[in-house]
Amino acid sequence: MQRDIQNIVILTGAGVSAESGVATFRGPDGLWEGHRVEDVATPEAFARDPDLVQKFYDARRAKLRTVEPNAAHRALAKLDAHWPGDLLLVTQNVDDLHERAGSKRLLHMHGELNSAWCLACDERSRFDGVMADDQACPHCQQSGHLRPDIVWFGEMPYQMERIELALAQCDLFVSIGTSGAVYPAAGFVQSARHYGAQTLEMNLDPSEGSFHFHESRKGRAGDLVPDWVAEILRDI
Ligand code: BV8
C-alpha cells in the first residue's frame, strides 16, 4: 500500500455478509421463494402486492437475529477504531452486521432492515418486528402506514452528497463483496479514480467493474479483509 494514504472510502455489498450466512442477491442462493430481488425491491411491487414485499423483508429481518458478524466485519471495525485519517464505510447492505461488529464511521446507502418508514408522518424509527402485522408507527401511532426503510430500485440512495464528497477526498477506495451490478454504487470506483485515488477490489469473483480497479484480489472476504487491514495498519 502507498504510504501517503490518509482518507479511505470502503464500499461493501452482500458478499461481505455471505460468510455470516446472509444470502447474496445474484449468487445461486440469490432468489427469495423464486422471486428476483429486482421484482420485489421496487415501489411498484409494494403498491401491487404489499403483503408479499412485507413478508420478503420480515423474513430477512428475522434472519438477522440468527446470524453474527464474520471476520471481515470485525476487521473493518478494527480499522475504523485505529485509522487516524478519514474513513467512511458505505454499505449497500441492509443488515446490521457492520454496526454489530463495531464499525462507527458507517452509512447504509440502501437503507436498513431494522428501520421503519411511516408514510403517514414520514418519520423513520428503529423496528425489529413483523411489519406485515400492520403495527402502529412509534411516532404518530397510526397503523397500516409502515414500509421497510429500504431504497428500492428507482429510488434515490441515501446520503449521496456525503458519499460523493468522501469519494472526491479519498486517497484509497476499496470495494468488498459486491458484483458491481447496481448503480450508482457500481460507479463509485470511477469517481474515485477521477479524483486520483488508488482503487482496490476484494471479491470472490471479479466484479462487473473489475477492470476499473488498480488492484483486484480474488477470494473470500473473511480471508482477504483481515489480511488487508493488518497490512494497512502496519503502514501507519
Ligand atoms: C437510482 C435494497 C435514480 C433492496 C437495493 C443503468 C445505469 C444507472 C442506473 C441504472 C441503470 N439501469 C437501471 C438503473 C437503476 C438501478 C440499477 O442500477 N439497476 C441495475 C439492476 C442495473 N439503480 C437504482 O434504481 C438505484 N436508484 O438509480 O435512482 C434516481 C435518480 C433520481 C431520482 C430518483 C432515483 C437504487 C438501487 C438500490 C436498489 N436496492 N437494495 C434490498 O436489499 O432488498 S440493491 C441490492 O443490490 C442490494 O442493496 C445489494 O447490496 C445491491 C448490489 O448487490 P451486491 O451487494 O453486489 O450483491 P450481489 O449478490 O450482486 O453480489 C455479491 C458479490 O459478492 C458477488 O460479486 C460475489 O462474487 C461476491 N461474494 C460472494 N461471497 C463472497 C463474495 N465476496 C467475498 N467474499 C465472499 N465470501
PDB file of C-alpha atoms and ligand atoms in Angstrom:
ATOM      1  CA  MET A   1       0.000   0.000   0.000  1.00  0.00           C
ATOM      2  CA  GLN A   2       1.143   3.582  -0.686  1.00  0.00           C
ATOM      3  CA  ARG A   3       2.482   5.314   2.414  1.00  0.00           C
ATOM      4  CA  ASP A   4       0.641   8.624   1.735  1.00  0.00           C
ATOM      5  CA  ILE A   5      -2.871   7.248   2.274  1.00  0.00           C
ATOM      6  CA  GLN A   6      -4.858   9.471   4.614  1.00  0.00           C
ATOM      7  CA  ASN A   7      -8.505   9.157   3.624  1.00  0.00           C
ATOM      8  CA  ILE A   8     -10.229   5.878   2.804  1.00  0.00           C
ATOM      9  CA  VAL A   9     -13.671   5.055   1.418  1.00  0.00           C
ATOM     10  CA  ILE A  10     -14.821   1.440   1.611  1.00  0.00           C
ATOM     11  CA  LEU A  11     -17.868   0.105  -0.253  1.00  0.00           C
ATOM     12  CA  THR A  12     -19.339  -3.227   0.826  1.00  0.00           C
ATOM     13  CA  GLY A  13     -22.006  -5.424  -0.716  1.00  0.00           C
ATOM     14  CA  ALA A  14     -23.736  -8.699   0.051  1.00  0.00           C
ATOM     15  CA  GLY A  15     -20.503 -10.682  -0.335  1.00  0.00           C
ATOM     16  CA  VAL A  16     -19.155  -9.275   2.955  1.00  0.00           C
ATOM     17  CA  SER A  17     -22.106 -10.865   4.797  1.00  0.00           C
ATOM     18  CA  ALA A  18     -22.118 -14.137   2.842  1.00  0.00           C
ATOM     19  CA  GLU A  19     -19.868 -15.972   5.343  1.00  0.00           C
ATOM     20  CA  SER A  20     -22.270 -14.951   8.120  1.00  0.00           C
ATOM     21  CA  GLY A  21     -24.963 -16.933   6.319  1.00  0.00           C
ATOM     22  CA  VAL A  22     -26.813 -13.967   4.774  1.00  0.00           C
ATOM     23  CA  ALA A  23     -27.860 -14.787   1.203  1.00  0.00           C
ATOM     24  CA  THR A  24     -26.379 -12.688  -1.586  1.00  0.00           C
ATOM     25  CA  PHE A  25     -28.574 -11.373  -4.386  1.00  0.00           C
ATOM     26  CA  ARG A  26     -27.098 -12.720  -7.570  1.00  0.00           C
ATOM     27  CA  GLY A  27     -25.432 -15.886  -6.466  1.00  0.00           C
ATOM     28  CA  PRO A  28     -27.001 -19.392  -6.555  1.00  0.00           C
ATOM     29  CA  ASP A  29     -28.759 -18.574  -3.248  1.00  0.00           C
ATOM     30  CA  GLY A  30     -29.910 -15.225  -4.597  1.00  0.00           C
ATOM     31  CA  LEU A  31     -33.612 -15.849  -5.097  1.00  0.00           C
ATOM     32  CA  TRP A  32     -36.259 -15.493  -2.434  1.00  0.00           C
ATOM     33  CA  GLU A  33     -39.097 -18.010  -2.846  1.00  0.00           C
ATOM     34  CA  GLY A  34     -38.483 -17.807  -6.599  1.00  0.00           C
ATOM     35  CA  HIS A  35     -38.564 -14.004  -6.721  1.00  0.00           C
ATOM     36  CA  ARG A  36     -35.676 -11.958  -8.149  1.00  0.00           C
ATOM     37  CA  VAL A  37     -34.779  -9.015  -5.907  1.00  0.00           C
ATOM     38  CA  GLU A  38     -35.406  -6.655  -8.782  1.00  0.00           C
ATOM     39  CA  ASP A  39     -39.023  -7.881  -8.897  1.00  0.00           C
ATOM     40  CA  VAL A  40     -39.683  -7.443  -5.169  1.00  0.00           C
ATOM     41  CA  ALA A  41     -37.498  -4.465  -4.236  1.00  0.00           C
ATOM     42  CA  THR A  42     -39.484  -1.809  -6.095  1.00  0.00           C
ATOM     43  CA  PRO A  43     -42.209   0.725  -5.170  1.00  0.00           C
ATOM     44  CA  GLU A  44     -44.367  -0.816  -7.908  1.00  0.00           C
ATOM     45  CA  ALA A  45     -44.104  -4.284  -6.307  1.00  0.00           C
ATOM     46  CA  PHE A  46     -45.040  -2.752  -2.942  1.00  0.00           C
ATOM     47  CA  ALA A  47     -48.072  -0.995  -4.450  1.00  0.00           C
ATOM     48  CA  ARG A  48     -49.104  -4.152  -6.320  1.00  0.00           C
ATOM     49  CA  ASP A  49     -48.629  -6.668  -3.528  1.00  0.00           C
ATOM     50  CA  PRO A  50     -47.640  -5.037  -0.208  1.00  0.00           C
ATOM     51  CA  ASP A  51     -48.058  -8.273   1.723  1.00  0.00           C
ATOM     52  CA  LEU A  52     -45.551 -10.132  -0.497  1.00  0.00           C
ATOM     53  CA  VAL A  53     -42.982  -7.340  -0.150  1.00  0.00           C
ATOM     54  CA  GLN A  54     -43.528  -7.000   3.607  1.00  0.00           C
ATOM     55  CA  LYS A  55     -43.075 -10.778   4.009  1.00  0.00           C
ATOM     56  CA  PHE A  56     -39.831 -10.588   1.964  1.00  0.00           C
ATOM     57  CA  TYR A  57     -38.386  -8.029   4.387  1.00  0.00           C
ATOM     58  CA  ASP A  58     -39.921  -9.558   7.526  1.00  0.00           C
ATOM     59  CA  ALA A  59     -38.176 -12.841   6.651  1.00  0.00           C
ATOM     60  CA  ARG A  60     -34.804 -11.116   6.146  1.00  0.00           C
ATOM     61  CA  ARG A  61     -35.253  -9.022   9.327  1.00  0.00           C
ATOM     62  CA  ALA A  62     -35.996 -12.162  11.340  1.00  0.00           C
ATOM     63  CA  LYS A  63     -32.937 -13.871   9.803  1.00  0.00           C
ATOM     64  CA  LEU A  64     -30.718 -11.122  11.266  1.00  0.00           C
ATOM     65  CA  ARG A  65     -31.372 -12.473  14.770  1.00  0.00           C
ATOM     66  CA  THR A  66     -29.789 -15.801  13.765  1.00  0.00           C
ATOM     67  CA  VAL A  67     -26.520 -14.560  12.217  1.00  0.00           C
ATOM     68  CA  GLU A  68     -23.334 -12.987  13.565  1.00  0.00           C
ATOM     69  CA  PRO A  69     -20.686 -10.649  12.132  1.00  0.00           C
ATOM     70  CA  ASN A  70     -17.788 -12.507  10.487  1.00  0.00           C
ATOM     71  CA  ALA A  71     -14.030 -11.910  10.367  1.00  0.00           C
ATOM     72  CA  ALA A  72     -14.404  -9.344   7.578  1.00  0.00           C
ATOM     73  CA  HIS A  73     -16.882  -7.228   9.580  1.00  0.00           C
ATOM     74  CA  ARG A  74     -14.635  -7.442  12.635  1.00  0.00           C
ATOM     75  CA  ALA A  75     -11.513  -6.455  10.700  1.00  0.00           C
ATOM     76  CA  LEU A  76     -13.301  -3.426   9.222  1.00  0.00           C
ATOM     77  CA  ALA A  77     -14.415  -2.400  12.716  1.00  0.00           C
ATOM     78  CA  LYS A  78     -10.800  -2.683  13.907  1.00  0.00           C
ATOM     79  CA  LEU A  79      -9.712  -0.430  11.027  1.00  0.00           C
ATOM     80  CA  ASP A  80     -12.467   2.029  11.993  1.00  0.00           C
ATOM     81  CA  ALA A  81     -11.147   2.139  15.554  1.00  0.00           C
ATOM     82  CA  HIS A  82      -7.494   2.608  14.639  1.00  0.00           C
ATOM     83  CA  TRP A  83      -7.332   4.517  11.366  1.00  0.00           C
ATOM     84  CA  PRO A  84      -6.110   8.077  12.102  1.00  0.00           C
ATOM     85  CA  GLY A  85      -7.294   9.617   8.841  1.00  0.00           C
ATOM     86  CA  ASP A  86     -10.797   9.947   7.409  1.00  0.00           C
ATOM     87  CA  LEU A  87     -12.619   6.664   6.926  1.00  0.00           C
ATOM     88  CA  LEU A  88     -16.125   6.127   5.556  1.00  0.00           C
ATOM     89  CA  LEU A  89     -17.666   2.686   5.223  1.00  0.00           C
ATOM     90  CA  VAL A  90     -20.511   2.879   2.700  1.00  0.00           C
ATOM     91  CA  THR A  91     -22.538  -0.303   2.728  1.00  0.00           C
ATOM     92  CA  GLN A  92     -25.146  -1.375   0.186  1.00  0.00           C
ATOM     93  CA  ASN A  93     -26.227  -3.984   2.722  1.00  0.00           C
ATOM     94  CA  VAL A  94     -29.365  -3.555   4.770  1.00  0.00           C
ATOM     95  CA  ASP A  95     -28.223  -5.932   7.517  1.00  0.00           C
ATOM     96  CA  ASP A  96     -26.779  -4.650  10.839  1.00  0.00           C
ATOM     97  CA  LEU A  97     -23.603  -6.743  10.868  1.00  0.00           C
ATOM     98  CA  HIS A  98     -21.142  -3.840  10.398  1.00  0.00           C
ATOM     99  CA  GLU A  99     -22.542  -1.963  13.395  1.00  0.00           C
ATOM    100  CA  ARG A 100     -22.743  -5.142  15.491  1.00  0.00           C
ATOM    101  CA  ALA A 101     -19.048  -5.710  14.736  1.00  0.00           C
ATOM    102  CA  GLY A 102     -18.336  -2.167  15.987  1.00  0.00           C
ATOM    103  CA  SER A 103     -17.989  -0.020  12.862  1.00  0.00           C
ATOM    104  CA  LYS A 104     -18.920   3.599  13.645  1.00  0.00           C
ATOM    105  CA  ARG A 105     -17.968   5.633  10.549  1.00  0.00           C
ATOM    106  CA  LEU A 106     -20.653   3.833   8.547  1.00  0.00           C
ATOM    107  CA  LEU A 107     -23.645   4.658   6.361  1.00  0.00           C
ATOM    108  CA  HIS A 108     -26.310   2.466   4.757  1.00  0.00           C
ATOM    109  CA  MET A 109     -26.877   3.874   1.265  1.00  0.00           C
ATOM    110  CA  HIS A 110     -29.695   1.387   0.571  1.00  0.00           C
ATOM    111  CA  GLY A 111     -31.411   1.663   3.968  1.00  0.00           C
ATOM    112  CA  GLU A 112     -31.731  -0.821   6.838  1.00  0.00           C
ATOM    113  CA  LEU A 113     -33.914  -3.797   7.707  1.00  0.00           C
ATOM    114  CA  ASN A 114     -34.118  -2.575  11.323  1.00  0.00           C
ATOM    115  CA  SER A 115     -35.738   0.724  10.361  1.00  0.00           C
ATOM    116  CA  ALA A 116     -39.361   1.520   9.500  1.00  0.00           C
ATOM    117  CA  TRP A 117     -40.586   4.471   7.433  1.00  0.00           C
ATOM    118  CA  CYS A 118     -44.086   5.723   8.229  1.00  0.00           C
ATOM    119  CA  LEU A 119     -45.851   7.020   5.134  1.00  0.00           C
ATOM    120  CA  ALA A 120     -48.414   8.811   7.317  1.00  0.00           C
ATOM    121  CA  CYS A 121     -45.996  11.019   9.279  1.00  0.00           C
ATOM    122  CA  ASP A 122     -42.815  10.500   7.176  1.00  0.00           C
ATOM    123  CA  GLU A 123     -40.811   9.659  10.313  1.00  0.00           C
ATOM    124  CA  ARG A 124     -38.319   6.762  10.478  1.00  0.00           C
ATOM    125  CA  SER A 125     -37.868   4.671  13.601  1.00  0.00           C
ATOM    126  CA  ARG A 126     -35.971   1.596  14.800  1.00  0.00           C
ATOM    127  CA  PHE A 127     -38.015  -1.501  14.039  1.00  0.00           C
ATOM    128  CA  ASP A 128     -37.258  -5.189  14.579  1.00  0.00           C
ATOM    129  CA  GLY A 129     -40.717  -6.738  14.431  1.00  0.00           C
ATOM    130  CA  VAL A 130     -43.124  -8.017  11.799  1.00  0.00           C
ATOM    131  CA  MET A 131     -44.273  -5.212   9.516  1.00  0.00           C
ATOM    132  CA  ALA A 132     -46.862  -7.370   7.751  1.00  0.00           C
ATOM    133  CA  ASP A 133     -48.845  -7.266  11.008  1.00  0.00           C
ATOM    134  CA  ASP A 134     -49.760  -3.579  10.375  1.00  0.00           C
ATOM    135  CA  GLN A 135     -48.058  -2.414  13.561  1.00  0.00           C
ATOM    136  CA  ALA A 136     -48.540   1.180  14.707  1.00  0.00           C
ATOM    137  CA  CYS A 137     -45.940   3.837  13.953  1.00  0.00           C
ATOM    138  CA  PRO A 138     -43.968   4.653  17.158  1.00  0.00           C
ATOM    139  CA  HIS A 139     -44.183   8.365  16.263  1.00  0.00           C
ATOM    140  CA  CYS A 140     -47.776   9.001  15.135  1.00  0.00           C
ATOM    141  CA  GLN A 141     -49.368   5.768  16.472  1.00  0.00           C
ATOM    142  CA  GLN A 142     -51.215   5.273  13.188  1.00  0.00           C
ATOM    143  CA  SER A 143     -51.337   1.660  11.852  1.00  0.00           C
ATOM    144  CA  GLY A 144     -51.043   0.331   8.340  1.00  0.00           C
ATOM    145  CA  HIS A 145     -48.680   3.007   7.003  1.00  0.00           C
ATOM    146  CA  LEU A 146     -45.231   1.486   7.710  1.00  0.00           C
ATOM    147  CA  ARG A 147     -42.950   0.480   4.829  1.00  0.00           C
ATOM    148  CA  PRO A 148     -39.460  -1.003   5.017  1.00  0.00           C
ATOM    149  CA  ASP A 149     -36.878   1.802   5.213  1.00  0.00           C
ATOM    150  CA  ILE A 150     -35.096   0.311   2.210  1.00  0.00           C
ATOM    151  CA  VAL A 151     -34.011   2.076  -1.006  1.00  0.00           C
ATOM    152  CA  TRP A 152     -35.790   0.191  -3.786  1.00  0.00           C
ATOM    153  CA  PHE A 153     -34.909   0.195  -7.482  1.00  0.00           C
ATOM    154  CA  GLY A 154     -35.824   3.549  -8.978  1.00  0.00           C
ATOM    155  CA  GLU A 155     -35.448   5.297  -5.593  1.00  0.00           C
ATOM    156  CA  MET A 156     -32.584   7.631  -4.704  1.00  0.00           C
ATOM    157  CA  PRO A 157     -29.961   6.060  -2.432  1.00  0.00           C
ATOM    158  CA  TYR A 158     -29.355   7.799   0.909  1.00  0.00           C
ATOM    159  CA  GLN A 159     -26.607  10.381   1.677  1.00  0.00           C
ATOM    160  CA  MET A 160     -25.325  10.587  -1.897  1.00  0.00           C
ATOM    161  CA  GLU A 161     -23.814  14.083  -1.373  1.00  0.00           C
ATOM    162  CA  ARG A 162     -21.847  12.847   1.631  1.00  0.00           C
ATOM    163  CA  ILE A 163     -20.646   9.847  -0.386  1.00  0.00           C
ATOM    164  CA  GLU A 164     -19.625  11.958  -3.375  1.00  0.00           C
ATOM    165  CA  LEU A 165     -17.681  14.350  -1.135  1.00  0.00           C
ATOM    166  CA  ALA A 166     -15.860  11.432   0.519  1.00  0.00           C
ATOM    167  CA  LEU A 167     -15.021   9.939  -2.897  1.00  0.00           C
ATOM    168  CA  ALA A 168     -13.608  13.309  -4.038  1.00  0.00           C
ATOM    169  CA  GLN A 169     -11.378  13.499  -0.957  1.00  0.00           C
ATOM    170  CA  CYS A 170     -10.219   9.890  -0.624  1.00  0.00           C
ATOM    171  CA  ASP A 171      -6.743   8.558  -1.410  1.00  0.00           C
ATOM    172  CA  LEU A 172      -7.910   4.947  -1.406  1.00  0.00           C
ATOM    173  CA  PHE A 173     -11.212   3.391  -2.496  1.00  0.00           C
ATOM    174  CA  VAL A 174     -11.797  -0.251  -1.536  1.00  0.00           C
ATOM    175  CA  SER A 175     -14.721  -2.326  -2.832  1.00  0.00           C
ATOM    176  CA  ILE A 176     -15.515  -5.545  -0.955  1.00  0.00           C
ATOM    177  CA  GLY A 177     -18.053  -8.267  -1.829  1.00  0.00           C
ATOM    178  CA  THR A 178     -20.120  -6.544  -4.468  1.00  0.00           C
ATOM    179  CA  SER A 179     -20.927  -7.630  -8.013  1.00  0.00           C
ATOM    180  CA  GLY A 180     -20.809  -4.092  -9.370  1.00  0.00           C
ATOM    181  CA  ALA A 181     -24.254  -4.679 -10.885  1.00  0.00           C
ATOM    182  CA  VAL A 182     -26.183  -1.856  -9.202  1.00  0.00           C
ATOM    183  CA  TYR A 183     -25.768   1.872  -9.738  1.00  0.00           C
ATOM    184  CA  PRO A 184     -24.867   4.431  -8.506  1.00  0.00           C
ATOM    185  CA  ALA A 185     -22.692   2.277  -6.182  1.00  0.00           C
ATOM    186  CA  ALA A 186     -21.106   0.471  -9.141  1.00  0.00           C
ATOM    187  CA  GLY A 187     -19.866   3.812 -10.460  1.00  0.00           C
ATOM    188  CA  PHE A 188     -18.048   4.871  -7.260  1.00  0.00           C
ATOM    189  CA  VAL A 189     -14.752   3.355  -8.403  1.00  0.00           C
ATOM    190  CA  GLN A 190     -14.753   5.570 -11.495  1.00  0.00           C
ATOM    191  CA  SER A 191     -15.451   8.671  -9.400  1.00  0.00           C
ATOM    192  CA  ALA A 192     -12.648   7.772  -7.002  1.00  0.00           C
ATOM    193  CA  ARG A 193     -10.207   7.221  -9.870  1.00  0.00           C
ATOM    194  CA  HIS A 194     -11.283  10.506 -11.458  1.00  0.00           C
ATOM    195  CA  TYR A 195     -10.145  12.238  -8.268  1.00  0.00           C
ATOM    196  CA  GLY A 196      -6.849  10.381  -8.252  1.00  0.00           C
ATOM    197  CA  ALA A 197      -7.493   7.696  -5.634  1.00  0.00           C
ATOM    198  CA  GLN A 198      -5.893   4.277  -5.599  1.00  0.00           C
ATOM    199  CA  THR A 199      -8.553   1.580  -6.047  1.00  0.00           C
ATOM    200  CA  LEU A 200      -8.637  -1.971  -4.675  1.00  0.00           C
ATOM    201  CA  GLU A 201     -11.295  -4.666  -5.106  1.00  0.00           C
ATOM    202  CA  MET A 202     -11.625  -7.772  -2.904  1.00  0.00           C
ATOM    203  CA  ASN A 203     -14.233 -10.214  -4.186  1.00  0.00           C
ATOM    204  CA  LEU A 204     -14.899 -13.929  -4.575  1.00  0.00           C
ATOM    205  CA  ASP A 205     -15.128 -13.430  -8.340  1.00  0.00           C
ATOM    206  CA  PRO A 206     -14.082 -10.391 -10.362  1.00  0.00           C
ATOM    207  CA  SER A 207     -16.971  -7.906 -10.324  1.00  0.00           C
ATOM    208  CA  GLU A 208     -18.540  -6.432 -13.456  1.00  0.00           C
ATOM    209  CA  GLY A 209     -16.341  -3.381 -12.941  1.00  0.00           C
ATOM    210  CA  SER A 210     -13.138  -5.215 -12.039  1.00  0.00           C
ATOM    211  CA  PHE A 211     -11.216  -3.639 -14.907  1.00  0.00           C
ATOM    212  CA  HIS A 212     -11.675  -0.189 -13.279  1.00  0.00           C
ATOM    213  CA  PHE A 213      -9.588  -1.184 -10.257  1.00  0.00           C
ATOM    214  CA  HIS A 214      -5.807  -0.686  -9.979  1.00  0.00           C
ATOM    215  CA  GLU A 215      -5.682  -3.902  -7.930  1.00  0.00           C
ATOM    216  CA  SER A 216      -8.137  -6.802  -7.620  1.00  0.00           C
ATOM    217  CA  ARG A 217      -7.780  -9.581  -5.017  1.00  0.00           C
ATOM    218  CA  LYS A 218      -9.844 -12.735  -5.531  1.00  0.00           C
ATOM    219  CA  GLY A 219     -11.068 -14.704  -2.538  1.00  0.00           C
ATOM    220  CA  ARG A 220     -13.380 -14.783   0.454  1.00  0.00           C
ATOM    221  CA  ALA A 221     -13.819 -11.541   2.397  1.00  0.00           C
ATOM    222  CA  GLY A 222     -13.279 -13.429   5.659  1.00  0.00           C
ATOM    223  CA  ASP A 223      -9.765 -14.276   4.483  1.00  0.00           C
ATOM    224  CA  LEU A 224      -8.772 -11.230   2.415  1.00  0.00           C
ATOM    225  CA  VAL A 225     -10.086  -8.377   4.585  1.00  0.00           C
ATOM    226  CA  PRO A 226      -8.275  -9.210   7.858  1.00  0.00           C
ATOM    227  CA  ASP A 227      -5.002  -9.574   5.929  1.00  0.00           C
ATOM    228  CA  TRP A 228      -5.549  -6.244   4.157  1.00  0.00           C
ATOM    229  CA  VAL A 229      -6.446  -4.429   7.412  1.00  0.00           C
ATOM    230  CA  ALA A 230      -3.317  -5.827   9.083  1.00  0.00           C
ATOM    231  CA  GLU A 231      -1.271  -4.665   6.077  1.00  0.00           C
ATOM    232  CA  ILE A 232      -2.636  -1.120   6.064  1.00  0.00           C
ATOM    233  CA  LEU A 233      -2.464  -0.671   9.838  1.00  0.00           C
ATOM    234  CA  ARG A 234       1.169  -1.828   9.731  1.00  0.00           C
ATOM    235  CA  ASP A 235       1.928   1.141   7.437  1.00  0.00           C
ATOM    236  CA  ILE A 236       0.568   3.903   9.731  1.00  0.00           C
TER     237      ILE A 236
HETATM  238  C1  BV8 B   1     -31.330   5.002  -8.737  1.00  0.00           C
HETATM  239  C2  BV8 B   1     -32.160  -2.698  -1.354  1.00  0.00           C
HETATM  240  C3  BV8 B   1     -32.008   7.035  -9.617  1.00  0.00           C
HETATM  241  C4  BV8 B   1     -33.096  -3.782  -1.640  1.00  0.00           C
HETATM  242  C5  BV8 B   1     -31.013  -2.482  -3.416  1.00  0.00           C
HETATM  243  C6  BV8 B   1     -28.111   1.992 -15.653  1.00  0.00           C
HETATM  244  C7  BV8 B   1     -27.275   2.957 -15.145  1.00  0.00           C
HETATM  245  C8  BV8 B   1     -27.538   3.545 -13.918  1.00  0.00           C
HETATM  246  C9  BV8 B   1     -28.643   3.150 -13.153  1.00  0.00           C
HETATM  247  C10 BV8 B   1     -29.436   2.176 -13.673  1.00  0.00           C
HETATM  248  C11 BV8 B   1     -29.213   1.620 -14.921  1.00  0.00           C
HETATM  249  N1  BV8 B   1     -30.218   0.736 -15.156  1.00  0.00           N
HETATM  250  C12 BV8 B   1     -31.065   0.714 -14.084  1.00  0.00           C
HETATM  251  C13 BV8 B   1     -30.595   1.583 -13.197  1.00  0.00           C
HETATM  252  C14 BV8 B   1     -31.164   1.868 -11.921  1.00  0.00           C
HETATM  253  C15 BV8 B   1     -30.890   0.815 -10.878  1.00  0.00           C
HETATM  254  C16 BV8 B   1     -29.849  -0.197 -11.211  1.00  0.00           C
HETATM  255  O1  BV8 B   1     -28.652   0.026 -11.000  1.00  0.00           O
HETATM  256  N2  BV8 B   1     -30.312  -1.366 -11.692  1.00  0.00           N
HETATM  257  C17 BV8 B   1     -29.398  -2.437 -12.005  1.00  0.00           C
HETATM  258  C18 BV8 B   1     -30.093  -3.779 -11.759  1.00  0.00           C
HETATM  259  C19 BV8 B   1     -28.922  -2.264 -13.442  1.00  0.00           C
HETATM  260  N3  BV8 B   1     -30.457   1.549  -9.705  1.00  0.00           N
HETATM  261  C20 BV8 B   1     -31.392   2.095  -8.929  1.00  0.00           C
HETATM  262  O2  BV8 B   1     -32.581   2.015  -9.124  1.00  0.00           O
HETATM  263  C21 BV8 B   1     -30.869   2.893  -7.727  1.00  0.00           C
HETATM  264  N4  BV8 B   1     -31.520   4.169  -7.745  1.00  0.00           N
HETATM  265  O3  BV8 B   1     -30.624   4.791  -9.702  1.00  0.00           O
HETATM  266  O4  BV8 B   1     -32.050   6.109  -8.545  1.00  0.00           O
HETATM  267  C22 BV8 B   1     -32.815   8.171  -9.223  1.00  0.00           C
HETATM  268  C23 BV8 B   1     -32.393   9.407  -9.663  1.00  0.00           C
HETATM  269  C24 BV8 B   1     -33.138  10.495  -9.323  1.00  0.00           C
HETATM  270  C25 BV8 B   1     -34.273  10.340  -8.540  1.00  0.00           C
HETATM  271  C26 BV8 B   1     -34.664   9.085  -8.097  1.00  0.00           C
HETATM  272  C27 BV8 B   1     -33.941   7.998  -8.430  1.00  0.00           C
HETATM  273  C28 BV8 B   1     -31.236   2.218  -6.422  1.00  0.00           C
HETATM  274  C29 BV8 B   1     -30.507   0.916  -6.298  1.00  0.00           C
HETATM  275  C30 BV8 B   1     -30.773   0.312  -4.923  1.00  0.00           C
HETATM  276  C31 BV8 B   1     -31.696  -0.868  -5.055  1.00  0.00           C
HETATM  277  N5  BV8 B   1     -31.775  -1.515  -3.771  1.00  0.00           N
HETATM  278  N6  BV8 B   1     -31.054  -2.968  -2.192  1.00  0.00           N
HETATM  279  C32 BV8 B   1     -32.806  -4.920  -0.733  1.00  0.00           C
HETATM  280  O5  BV8 B   1     -31.671  -5.047  -0.223  1.00  0.00           O
HETATM  281  O6  BV8 B   1     -33.754  -5.695  -0.559  1.00  0.00           O
HETATM  282  S1  BV8 B   1     -29.860  -3.098  -4.477  1.00  0.00           S
HETATM  283  C33 BV8 B   1     -29.307  -4.599  -3.984  1.00  0.00           C
HETATM  284  O7  BV8 B   1     -28.218  -4.911  -4.892  1.00  0.00           O
HETATM  285  C34 BV8 B   1     -28.678  -4.644  -2.616  1.00  0.00           C
HETATM  286  O8  BV8 B   1     -28.611  -3.421  -1.937  1.00  0.00           O
HETATM  287  C35 BV8 B   1     -27.261  -5.080  -2.911  1.00  0.00           C
HETATM  288  O9  BV8 B   1     -26.386  -4.601  -1.995  1.00  0.00           O
HETATM  289  C36 BV8 B   1     -27.077  -4.459  -4.227  1.00  0.00           C
HETATM  290  C37 BV8 B   1     -25.876  -4.861  -5.002  1.00  0.00           C
HETATM  291  O10 BV8 B   1     -25.753  -6.256  -4.921  1.00  0.00           O
HETATM  292  P1  BV8 B   1     -24.426  -6.808  -4.239  1.00  0.00           P
HETATM  293  O11 BV8 B   1     -24.337  -6.284  -2.843  1.00  0.00           O
HETATM  294  O12 BV8 B   1     -23.278  -6.540  -5.125  1.00  0.00           O
HETATM  295  O13 BV8 B   1     -24.753  -8.329  -4.141  1.00  0.00           O
HETATM  296  P2  BV8 B   1     -24.615  -9.406  -5.304  1.00  0.00           P
HETATM  297  O14 BV8 B   1     -25.301 -10.647  -4.836  1.00  0.00           O
HETATM  298  O15 BV8 B   1     -24.997  -8.784  -6.608  1.00  0.00           O
HETATM  299  O16 BV8 B   1     -23.040  -9.673  -5.390  1.00  0.00           O
HETATM  300  C38 BV8 B   1     -22.370 -10.254  -4.290  1.00  0.00           C
HETATM  301  C39 BV8 B   1     -20.902 -10.282  -4.669  1.00  0.00           C
HETATM  302  O17 BV8 B   1     -20.163 -10.819  -3.567  1.00  0.00           O
HETATM  303  C40 BV8 B   1     -20.604 -11.176  -5.871  1.00  0.00           C
HETATM  304  O18 BV8 B   1     -19.728 -10.489  -6.732  1.00  0.00           O
HETATM  305  C41 BV8 B   1     -19.920 -12.388  -5.257  1.00  0.00           C
HETATM  306  O19 BV8 B   1     -18.906 -12.907  -6.103  1.00  0.00           O
HETATM  307  C42 BV8 B   1     -19.291 -11.814  -4.020  1.00  0.00           C
HETATM  308  N7  BV8 B   1     -19.138 -12.751  -2.914  1.00  0.00           N
HETATM  309  C43 BV8 B   1     -19.967 -13.767  -2.562  1.00  0.00           C
HETATM  310  N8  BV8 B   1     -19.472 -14.377  -1.457  1.00  0.00           N
HETATM  311  C44 BV8 B   1     -18.337 -13.708  -1.110  1.00  0.00           C
HETATM  312  C45 BV8 B   1     -18.127 -12.674  -2.035  1.00  0.00           C
HETATM  313  N9  BV8 B   1     -17.072 -11.844  -1.969  1.00  0.00           N
HETATM  314  C46 BV8 B   1     -16.207 -12.036  -0.951  1.00  0.00           C
HETATM  315  N10 BV8 B   1     -16.347 -12.997  -0.029  1.00  0.00           N
HETATM  316  C47 BV8 B   1     -17.391 -13.854  -0.074  1.00  0.00           C
HETATM  317  N11 BV8 B   1     -17.497 -14.811   0.859  1.00  0.00           N
END
